[in-house]
Amino acid sequence: MTNELDIFVGNTTLIDEDVYRLWLDGYSVSDAVGLRVRSGILEQTGATAGVLQSDTMDHYRTFHMLERLLHTPPKLLHQLVFQIPPSRQALLIERYYAFDEAFVREVLGKKLSKGTKKDLDDISTKTGVTLKSCRRQFDNFKRVFKVVEEMRGSLAGNIQQHFLLSDRLARDYAAVVFFANNRFETGKKKLQYLTFGDLAFCAELMIQNWTPGAVDSQVDDMDVDLDKEFLQDLKELKVLVADKDLLDLHKSLVCTALRGKLSVFPEMEANFKNLSRGLVNIASKLTHTKDVRDLFVDLVEKFIEPCRSDRWPLNDVRLFLNQYSASVHSLDGFRHQALWDRYMVTLRSCLLRMYHD
């Protein structure tokens, strides 16, 4: 009588998602083991503490070896050392490049340099994100920035192609790169209420409408820099507030259209000229680097805070901005309609996103 024994041999690299998360979060092996013990894994599996320690160390060694490949994700797909199914490869990449909102909010708009990296200790303490995780996230931002900053084509598309990220994550990284390149101020106290999502939303609109790529898809770094010619042309909008007749007519058109429709109509009518000067003057000053950096500060100070002070509900802000933008097309003496639309389409949507009533 012969005994038959079936043997299966495989070399698929096993990835424990929970341990990967602990490694990404910057926990040491001993801390990770402690957290796994507290999760009840020993009772669930019947394993011993020694086995759990060995298992955790084994996973950490694997992740450390994979990390150099994760720095250039296409290499992970084409290497033959680790047999990892495509779905698992995608998970490894996506989670490696994922970031904490609390962390990105602290570095958004800052130069991705050694100077900022020195501040990571303080950022870690403030946000509760481990220093090791802060360093990984910062290095990811810097790595992506260096690869795509001078590339031709769509910023988000280039990031997606070279780092194999999901569409949503690639667009978030595009916002980080765009903010870092243009150095927008986001750290002031009056801007702290804005989430990364709010600012990324505005970045995406500016990339679509205010960069060279908005008018020419073949220019270098088309989505990274603001269109200098467009910013120069914005000075032409100054006539909307410098010409008293145009300003009075603009106000009359808006007030006629909104009478009886706004709960804050008296406040809007009294403050129209100040609000209009604020929005137009922001446009006319964007040729100066400092004014570009202070764009979000100016939007809050010149529009959002005055409206909040008069307790405008969000719907009234929406009705006003829609009518304010559209009424310019009825001003016979104004000849920069396309320029106005390119500016206000973005500004209107940003202000509505930023206005938290």
Tab-separated table of C-alpha atoms in Angstrom:
chain	number	residue	atom	x	y	z
A	1	MET	CA	0.000	0.000	0.000
A	2	THR	CA	1.445	3.353	-1.018
A	3	ASN	CA	0.807	6.653	0.696
A	4	GLU	CA	0.087	9.645	-1.537
A	5	LEU	CA	1.057	13.133	-0.418
A	6	ASP	CA	0.013	16.239	-2.334
A	7	ILE	CA	2.512	19.072	-2.094
A	8	PHE	CA	1.934	22.617	-3.262
A	9	VAL	CA	4.836	25.037	-3.515
A	10	GLY	CA	4.274	28.729	-4.112
A	11	ASN	CA	6.317	31.881	-3.816
A	12	THR	CA	3.603	34.528	-3.719
A	13	THR	CA	4.623	37.313	-1.348
A	14	LEU	CA	2.069	37.559	1.436
A	15	ILE	CA	0.956	41.067	2.365
A	16	ASP	CA	-0.879	41.626	5.639
A	17	GLU	CA	-2.793	44.894	5.166
A	18	ASP	CA	-3.003	45.609	8.890
A	19	VAL	CA	0.756	45.211	9.386
A	20	TYR	CA	1.401	47.311	6.281
A	21	ARG	CA	-0.709	50.083	7.787
A	22	LEU	CA	1.295	49.920	11.029
A	23	TRP	CA	4.538	50.084	9.066
A	24	LEU	CA	3.293	53.043	7.008
A	25	ASP	CA	2.166	54.802	10.179
A	26	GLY	CA	5.752	54.638	11.425
A	27	TYR	CA	5.410	52.172	14.311
A	28	SER	CA	8.447	50.157	15.363
A	29	VAL	CA	8.238	46.356	15.319
A	30	SER	CA	7.742	46.216	19.097
A	31	ASP	CA	5.007	48.872	19.013
A	32	ALA	CA	3.320	47.105	16.101
A	33	VAL	CA	3.412	43.792	17.988
A	34	GLY	CA	1.848	45.484	21.013
A	35	LEU	CA	-0.957	46.955	18.907
A	36	ARG	CA	-1.601	43.593	17.244
A	37	VAL	CA	-1.774	41.883	20.638
A	38	ARG	CA	-4.281	44.472	21.854
A	39	SER	CA	-6.384	43.879	18.745
A	40	GLY	CA	-6.982	40.317	19.975
A	41	ILE	CA	-5.089	38.545	17.204
A	42	LEU	CA	-3.529	35.951	19.554
A	43	GLU	CA	-6.961	34.805	20.714
A	44	GLN	CA	-8.319	34.840	17.168
A	45	THR	CA	-5.500	32.763	15.664
A	46	GLY	CA	-4.164	30.745	18.598
A	47	ALA	CA	-0.650	31.994	17.803
A	48	THR	CA	1.972	32.616	20.458
A	49	ALA	CA	3.604	35.963	21.216
A	50	GLY	CA	6.859	34.653	19.722
A	51	VAL	CA	5.192	33.690	16.465
A	52	LEU	CA	3.495	37.095	16.298
A	53	GLN	CA	6.843	38.832	16.844
A	54	SER	CA	8.473	36.789	14.061
A	55	ASP	CA	5.536	37.353	11.723
A	56	THR	CA	5.661	41.119	12.273
A	57	MET	CA	9.428	41.259	11.760
A	58	ASP	CA	9.130	39.207	8.585
A	59	HIS	CA	6.514	41.579	7.170
A	60	TYR	CA	8.580	44.631	8.104
A	61	ARG	CA	11.630	43.173	6.311
A	62	THR	CA	9.515	42.628	3.208
A	63	PHE	CA	8.144	46.172	3.311
A	64	HIS	CA	11.636	47.629	3.700
A	65	MET	CA	12.792	45.702	0.630
A	66	LEU	CA	9.726	46.807	-1.331
A	67	GLU	CA	10.161	50.471	-0.402
A	68	ARG	CA	12.869	51.224	-2.955
A	69	LEU	CA	10.537	49.854	-5.645
A	70	LEU	CA	7.645	51.931	-4.328
A	71	HIS	CA	9.723	55.052	-4.932
A	72	THR	CA	9.359	54.276	-8.649
A	73	PRO	CA	6.089	52.312	-8.876
A	74	PRO	CA	6.525	51.015	-12.479
A	75	LYS	CA	9.573	49.095	-11.207
A	76	LEU	CA	7.332	47.222	-8.778
A	77	LEU	CA	5.209	46.047	-11.678
A	78	HIS	CA	8.143	44.808	-13.748
A	79	GLN	CA	10.407	43.239	-11.110
A	80	LEU	CA	10.516	39.446	-10.695
A	81	VAL	CA	11.796	39.076	-7.126
A	82	PHE	CA	8.438	39.506	-5.395
A	83	GLN	CA	5.481	37.609	-6.783
A	84	ILE	CA	2.640	39.981	-5.955
A	85	PRO	CA	-0.741	39.897	-7.729
A	86	PRO	CA	-1.622	43.122	-9.630
A	87	SER	CA	-4.439	44.011	-7.238
A	88	ARG	CA	-2.017	43.754	-4.325
A	89	GLN	CA	0.580	45.846	-6.158
A	90	ALA	CA	-2.014	48.570	-6.671
A	91	LEU	CA	-2.906	48.474	-2.976
A	92	LEU	CA	0.741	48.750	-1.926
A	93	ILE	CA	1.314	51.769	-4.175
A	94	GLU	CA	-1.918	53.583	-3.321
A	95	ARG	CA	-1.445	53.235	0.415
A	96	TYR	CA	2.246	54.125	0.281
A	97	TYR	CA	1.392	57.420	-1.415
A	98	ALA	CA	-1.721	58.131	0.646
A	99	PHE	CA	-1.316	60.982	3.113
A	100	ASP	CA	-2.894	62.316	6.285
A	101	GLU	CA	-5.021	65.426	5.774
A	102	ALA	CA	-3.723	66.918	9.029
A	103	PHE	CA	-0.160	66.581	7.724
A	104	VAL	CA	-0.700	67.882	4.196
A	105	ARG	CA	-2.616	70.858	5.566
A	106	GLU	CA	0.513	71.885	7.500
A	107	VAL	CA	2.894	71.746	4.523
A	108	LEU	CA	0.557	72.862	1.719
A	109	GLY	CA	2.027	75.828	-0.114
A	110	LYS	CA	5.434	75.544	1.536
A	111	LYS	CA	8.631	74.931	-0.379
A	112	LEU	CA	9.443	71.218	-0.468
A	113	SER	CA	12.976	71.769	0.774
A	114	LYS	CA	15.307	70.855	3.626
A	115	GLY	CA	14.093	73.910	5.514
A	116	THR	CA	10.539	72.596	5.627
A	117	LYS	CA	11.763	69.093	6.407
A	118	LYS	CA	13.421	70.459	9.544
A	119	ASP	CA	9.960	71.496	10.758
A	120	LEU	CA	8.604	67.942	10.616
A	121	ASP	CA	9.303	67.354	14.329
A	122	ASP	CA	6.958	70.205	15.212
A	123	ILE	CA	4.386	69.136	12.620
A	124	SER	CA	4.440	65.588	14.022
A	125	THR	CA	3.806	66.884	17.530
A	126	LYS	CA	1.017	69.188	16.358
A	127	THR	CA	-0.815	66.666	14.171
A	128	GLY	CA	-0.205	63.429	16.078
A	129	VAL	CA	1.225	61.823	12.918
A	130	THR	CA	4.418	59.922	13.733
A	131	LEU	CA	7.666	61.561	12.622
A	132	LYS	CA	8.522	58.577	10.442
A	133	SER	CA	5.187	58.823	8.648
A	134	CYS	CA	5.617	62.608	8.259
A	135	ARG	CA	8.984	62.007	6.605
A	136	ARG	CA	7.549	59.400	4.238
A	137	GLN	CA	4.712	61.701	3.202
A	138	PHE	CA	6.997	64.711	2.773
A	139	ASP	CA	9.493	62.691	0.719
A	140	ASN	CA	6.630	61.422	-1.456
A	141	PHE	CA	5.478	64.982	-2.150
A	142	LYS	CA	9.025	66.036	-2.981
A	143	ARG	CA	9.648	62.992	-5.204
A	144	VAL	CA	6.464	63.531	-7.218
A	145	PHE	CA	7.181	67.258	-7.544
A	146	LYS	CA	10.689	66.652	-8.932
A	147	VAL	CA	9.472	64.116	-11.489
A	148	VAL	CA	6.572	66.115	-12.934
A	149	GLU	CA	7.412	69.807	-12.426
A	150	GLU	CA	8.713	70.409	-15.960
A	151	MET	CA	6.795	67.777	-17.876
A	152	ARG	CA	4.602	68.564	-20.844
A	153	GLY	CA	0.978	67.527	-20.561
A	154	SER	CA	-1.622	67.201	-17.842
A	155	LEU	CA	-0.181	67.448	-14.323
A	156	ALA	CA	-2.578	64.906	-12.824
A	157	GLY	CA	-2.174	62.683	-15.882
A	158	ASN	CA	1.615	62.719	-15.601
A	159	ILE	CA	1.429	61.855	-11.917
A	160	GLN	CA	-0.968	59.016	-12.632
A	161	GLN	CA	1.243	57.679	-15.417
A	162	HIS	CA	4.557	57.821	-13.534
A	163	PHE	CA	3.326	56.819	-10.067
A	164	LEU	CA	0.346	54.593	-10.973
A	165	LEU	CA	-1.992	56.307	-8.528
A	166	SER	CA	-5.769	56.353	-8.641
A	167	ASP	CA	-7.394	59.294	-10.398
A	168	ARG	CA	-8.455	60.897	-7.113
A	169	LEU	CA	-5.057	60.560	-5.444
A	170	ALA	CA	-3.247	61.794	-8.575
A	171	ARG	CA	-5.442	64.905	-8.594
A	172	ASP	CA	-4.703	65.488	-4.903
A	173	TYR	CA	-0.972	65.258	-5.623
A	174	ALA	CA	-1.441	67.684	-8.523
A	175	ALA	CA	-2.905	70.158	-6.020
A	176	VAL	CA	0.077	69.667	-3.679
A	177	VAL	CA	2.547	70.228	-6.546
A	178	PHE	CA	0.623	73.278	-7.782
A	179	PHE	CA	0.539	74.844	-4.312
A	180	ALA	CA	4.206	74.109	-3.669
A	181	ASN	CA	5.240	75.614	-6.993
A	182	ASN	CA	3.210	78.812	-6.565
A	183	ARG	CA	3.825	79.040	-2.815
A	184	PHE	CA	0.251	80.034	-1.919
A	185	GLU	CA	-0.075	81.121	1.705
A	186	THR	CA	-2.340	78.674	3.546
A	187	GLY	CA	-1.002	78.754	7.095
A	188	LYS	CA	-2.427	82.008	8.461
A	189	LYS	CA	-4.932	81.762	11.295
A	190	LYS	CA	-7.826	83.130	9.240
A	191	LEU	CA	-7.285	80.328	6.681
A	192	GLN	CA	-7.191	77.468	9.177
A	193	TYR	CA	-10.897	76.713	8.697
A	194	LEU	CA	-10.197	75.697	5.097
A	195	THR	CA	-9.666	71.962	4.614
A	196	PHE	CA	-7.247	70.359	2.193
A	197	GLY	CA	-10.318	69.396	0.157
A	198	ASP	CA	-11.363	73.055	-0.111
A	199	LEU	CA	-7.922	74.154	-1.277
A	200	ALA	CA	-7.427	71.184	-3.625
A	201	PHE	CA	-10.789	72.021	-5.227
A	202	CYS	CA	-9.558	75.572	-5.909
A	203	ALA	CA	-6.203	74.293	-7.186
A	204	GLU	CA	-7.934	72.037	-9.684
A	205	LEU	CA	-9.984	74.954	-11.025
A	206	MET	CA	-6.920	77.186	-11.323
A	207	ILE	CA	-5.034	74.428	-13.147
A	208	GLN	CA	-7.947	74.056	-15.563
A	209	ASN	CA	-8.455	77.777	-16.212
A	210	TRP	CA	-5.470	79.901	-15.140
A	211	THR	CA	-2.418	77.984	-16.384
A	212	PRO	CA	-0.810	77.963	-19.862
A	213	GLY	CA	-2.327	74.513	-20.358
A	214	ALA	CA	-5.793	76.058	-20.301
A	215	VAL	CA	-5.091	77.550	-23.756
A	216	ASP	CA	-2.188	75.437	-25.101
A	217	SER	CA	-1.820	71.726	-24.374
A	218	GLN	CA	1.691	71.537	-25.860
A	219	VAL	CA	3.620	73.878	-23.570
A	220	ASP	CA	6.127	72.640	-20.984
A	221	ASP	CA	5.012	72.569	-17.312
A	222	MET	CA	1.625	73.666	-18.636
A	223	ASP	CA	-0.279	72.889	-15.420
A	224	VAL	CA	2.331	73.921	-12.844
A	225	ASP	CA	2.746	77.666	-13.393
A	226	LEU	CA	0.082	80.331	-13.650
A	227	ASP	CA	-0.266	81.838	-17.140
A	228	LYS	CA	1.809	85.048	-16.957
A	229	GLU	CA	0.124	86.552	-20.017
A	230	PHE	CA	-3.297	85.926	-18.466
A	231	LEU	CA	-2.213	87.512	-15.170
A	232	GLN	CA	-0.917	90.544	-17.055
A	233	ASP	CA	-4.177	90.851	-18.996
A	234	LEU	CA	-6.194	90.816	-15.777
A	235	LYS	CA	-5.144	94.434	-15.230
A	236	GLU	CA	-7.660	95.290	-17.953
A	237	LEU	CA	-10.478	94.392	-15.535
A	238	LYS	CA	-9.569	97.398	-13.386
A	239	VAL	CA	-11.846	99.536	-15.559
A	240	LEU	CA	-14.866	97.860	-13.917
A	241	VAL	CA	-14.184	99.759	-10.693
A	242	ALA	CA	-12.060	102.679	-11.958
A	243	ASP	CA	-14.758	103.896	-14.360
A	244	LYS	CA	-17.526	105.332	-12.160
A	245	ASP	CA	-20.207	104.968	-14.863
A	246	LEU	CA	-19.370	101.299	-15.419
A	247	LEU	CA	-19.316	100.626	-11.674
A	248	ASP	CA	-22.689	102.350	-11.173
A	249	LEU	CA	-24.235	100.504	-14.120
A	250	HIS	CA	-22.866	97.158	-12.917
A	251	LYS	CA	-24.354	97.792	-9.477
A	252	SER	CA	-27.695	98.819	-10.980
A	253	LEU	CA	-27.911	95.668	-13.113
A	254	VAL	CA	-27.110	93.382	-10.177
A	255	CYS	CA	-29.484	95.137	-7.772
A	256	THR	CA	-32.336	95.138	-10.294
A	257	ALA	CA	-31.919	91.404	-10.889
A	258	LEU	CA	-31.649	90.469	-7.203
A	259	ARG	CA	-34.221	92.777	-5.597
A	260	GLY	CA	-36.609	90.608	-3.602
A	261	LYS	CA	-34.416	87.529	-3.993
A	262	LEU	CA	-31.761	88.103	-1.308
A	263	SER	CA	-32.402	88.062	2.427
A	264	VAL	CA	-29.420	90.424	2.756
A	265	PHE	CA	-30.356	92.727	-0.133
A	266	PRO	CA	-29.902	96.019	1.835
A	267	GLU	CA	-26.449	94.895	2.978
A	268	MET	CA	-25.485	93.807	-0.534
A	269	GLU	CA	-26.662	97.078	-2.047
A	270	ALA	CA	-24.761	99.138	0.539
A	271	ASN	CA	-21.567	97.108	0.198
A	272	PHE	CA	-21.626	96.327	-3.541
A	273	LYS	CA	-18.872	98.747	-4.545
A	274	ASN	CA	-16.505	97.571	-1.801
A	275	LEU	CA	-17.057	93.927	-2.715
A	276	SER	CA	-16.576	94.623	-6.415
A	277	ARG	CA	-13.402	96.631	-5.792
A	278	GLY	CA	-12.076	93.787	-3.675
A	279	LEU	CA	-12.653	91.122	-6.346
A	280	VAL	CA	-11.358	93.250	-9.234
A	281	ASN	CA	-8.322	94.553	-7.344
A	282	ILE	CA	-7.310	90.986	-6.476
A	283	ALA	CA	-7.254	90.241	-10.216
A	284	SER	CA	-5.284	93.345	-11.144
A	285	LYS	CA	-2.521	92.636	-8.606
A	286	LEU	CA	-1.793	89.021	-9.569
A	287	THR	CA	1.251	90.059	-11.603
A	288	HIS	CA	3.118	90.423	-8.291
A	289	THR	CA	4.510	87.268	-6.694
A	290	LYS	CA	3.504	88.324	-3.185
A	291	ASP	CA	-0.084	88.975	-4.273
A	292	VAL	CA	-0.237	85.549	-5.935
A	293	ARG	CA	0.953	83.986	-2.677
A	294	ASP	CA	-1.658	85.952	-0.713
A	295	LEU	CA	-4.555	85.062	-3.035
A	296	PHE	CA	-6.497	83.043	-0.454
A	297	VAL	CA	-5.789	85.571	2.297
A	298	ASP	CA	-7.161	88.336	0.041
A	299	LEU	CA	-10.260	86.345	-0.901
A	300	VAL	CA	-11.062	85.846	2.770
A	301	GLU	CA	-10.336	89.449	3.760
A	302	LYS	CA	-11.926	91.220	0.782
A	303	PHE	CA	-15.016	89.069	0.246
A	304	ILE	CA	-15.660	86.244	2.675
A	305	GLU	CA	-15.183	88.155	5.943
A	306	PRO	CA	-17.375	91.140	4.887
A	307	CYS	CA	-20.153	88.760	3.808
A	308	ARG	CA	-19.851	86.762	7.021
A	309	SER	CA	-19.952	89.972	9.030
A	310	ASP	CA	-23.313	90.799	7.440
A	311	ARG	CA	-24.455	87.176	7.923
A	312	TRP	CA	-24.960	86.311	4.260
A	313	PRO	CA	-26.330	82.766	3.881
A	314	LEU	CA	-24.495	80.639	1.337
A	315	ASN	CA	-27.407	80.708	-1.098
A	316	ASP	CA	-27.348	84.530	-1.149
A	317	VAL	CA	-23.595	84.434	-1.837
A	318	ARG	CA	-24.277	82.049	-4.721
A	319	LEU	CA	-27.059	84.226	-6.191
A	320	PHE	CA	-24.917	87.344	-5.879
A	321	LEU	CA	-21.796	85.860	-7.484
A	322	ASN	CA	-23.812	84.361	-10.340
A	323	GLN	CA	-25.506	87.674	-11.097
A	324	TYR	CA	-22.376	89.730	-10.463
A	325	SER	CA	-20.493	87.612	-13.032
A	326	ALA	CA	-23.272	87.477	-15.618
A	327	SER	CA	-24.205	91.177	-15.514
A	328	VAL	CA	-20.810	92.205	-16.890
A	329	HIS	CA	-21.931	90.844	-20.265
A	330	SER	CA	-24.551	93.606	-20.385
A	331	LEU	CA	-22.019	96.413	-19.918
A	332	ASP	CA	-21.690	97.982	-23.376
A	333	GLY	CA	-18.497	99.837	-22.544
A	334	PHE	CA	-16.641	96.739	-21.377
A	335	ARG	CA	-14.614	94.800	-23.964
A	336	HIS	CA	-12.926	92.040	-21.997
A	337	GLN	CA	-15.759	89.528	-21.588
A	338	ALA	CA	-13.694	86.383	-22.297
A	339	LEU	CA	-10.990	87.495	-19.865
A	340	TRP	CA	-13.630	88.233	-17.221
A	341	ASP	CA	-15.197	84.806	-17.655
A	342	ARG	CA	-11.838	83.024	-17.427
A	343	TYR	CA	-11.190	84.833	-14.136
A	344	MET	CA	-14.648	84.674	-12.585
A	345	VAL	CA	-15.556	81.062	-13.442
A	346	THR	CA	-12.723	79.960	-11.185
A	347	LEU	CA	-13.090	82.671	-8.571
A	348	ARG	CA	-16.852	82.184	-8.172
A	349	SER	CA	-16.533	78.430	-7.607
A	350	CYS	CA	-13.595	78.881	-5.205
A	351	LEU	CA	-15.428	81.480	-3.140
A	352	LEU	CA	-18.514	79.286	-2.872
A	353	ARG	CA	-16.364	76.367	-1.732
A	354	MET	CA	-14.499	78.558	0.761
A	355	TYR	CA	-17.621	80.212	2.180
A	356	HIS	CA	-18.678	78.202	5.236
A	357	ASP	CA	-21.714	80.026	6.645
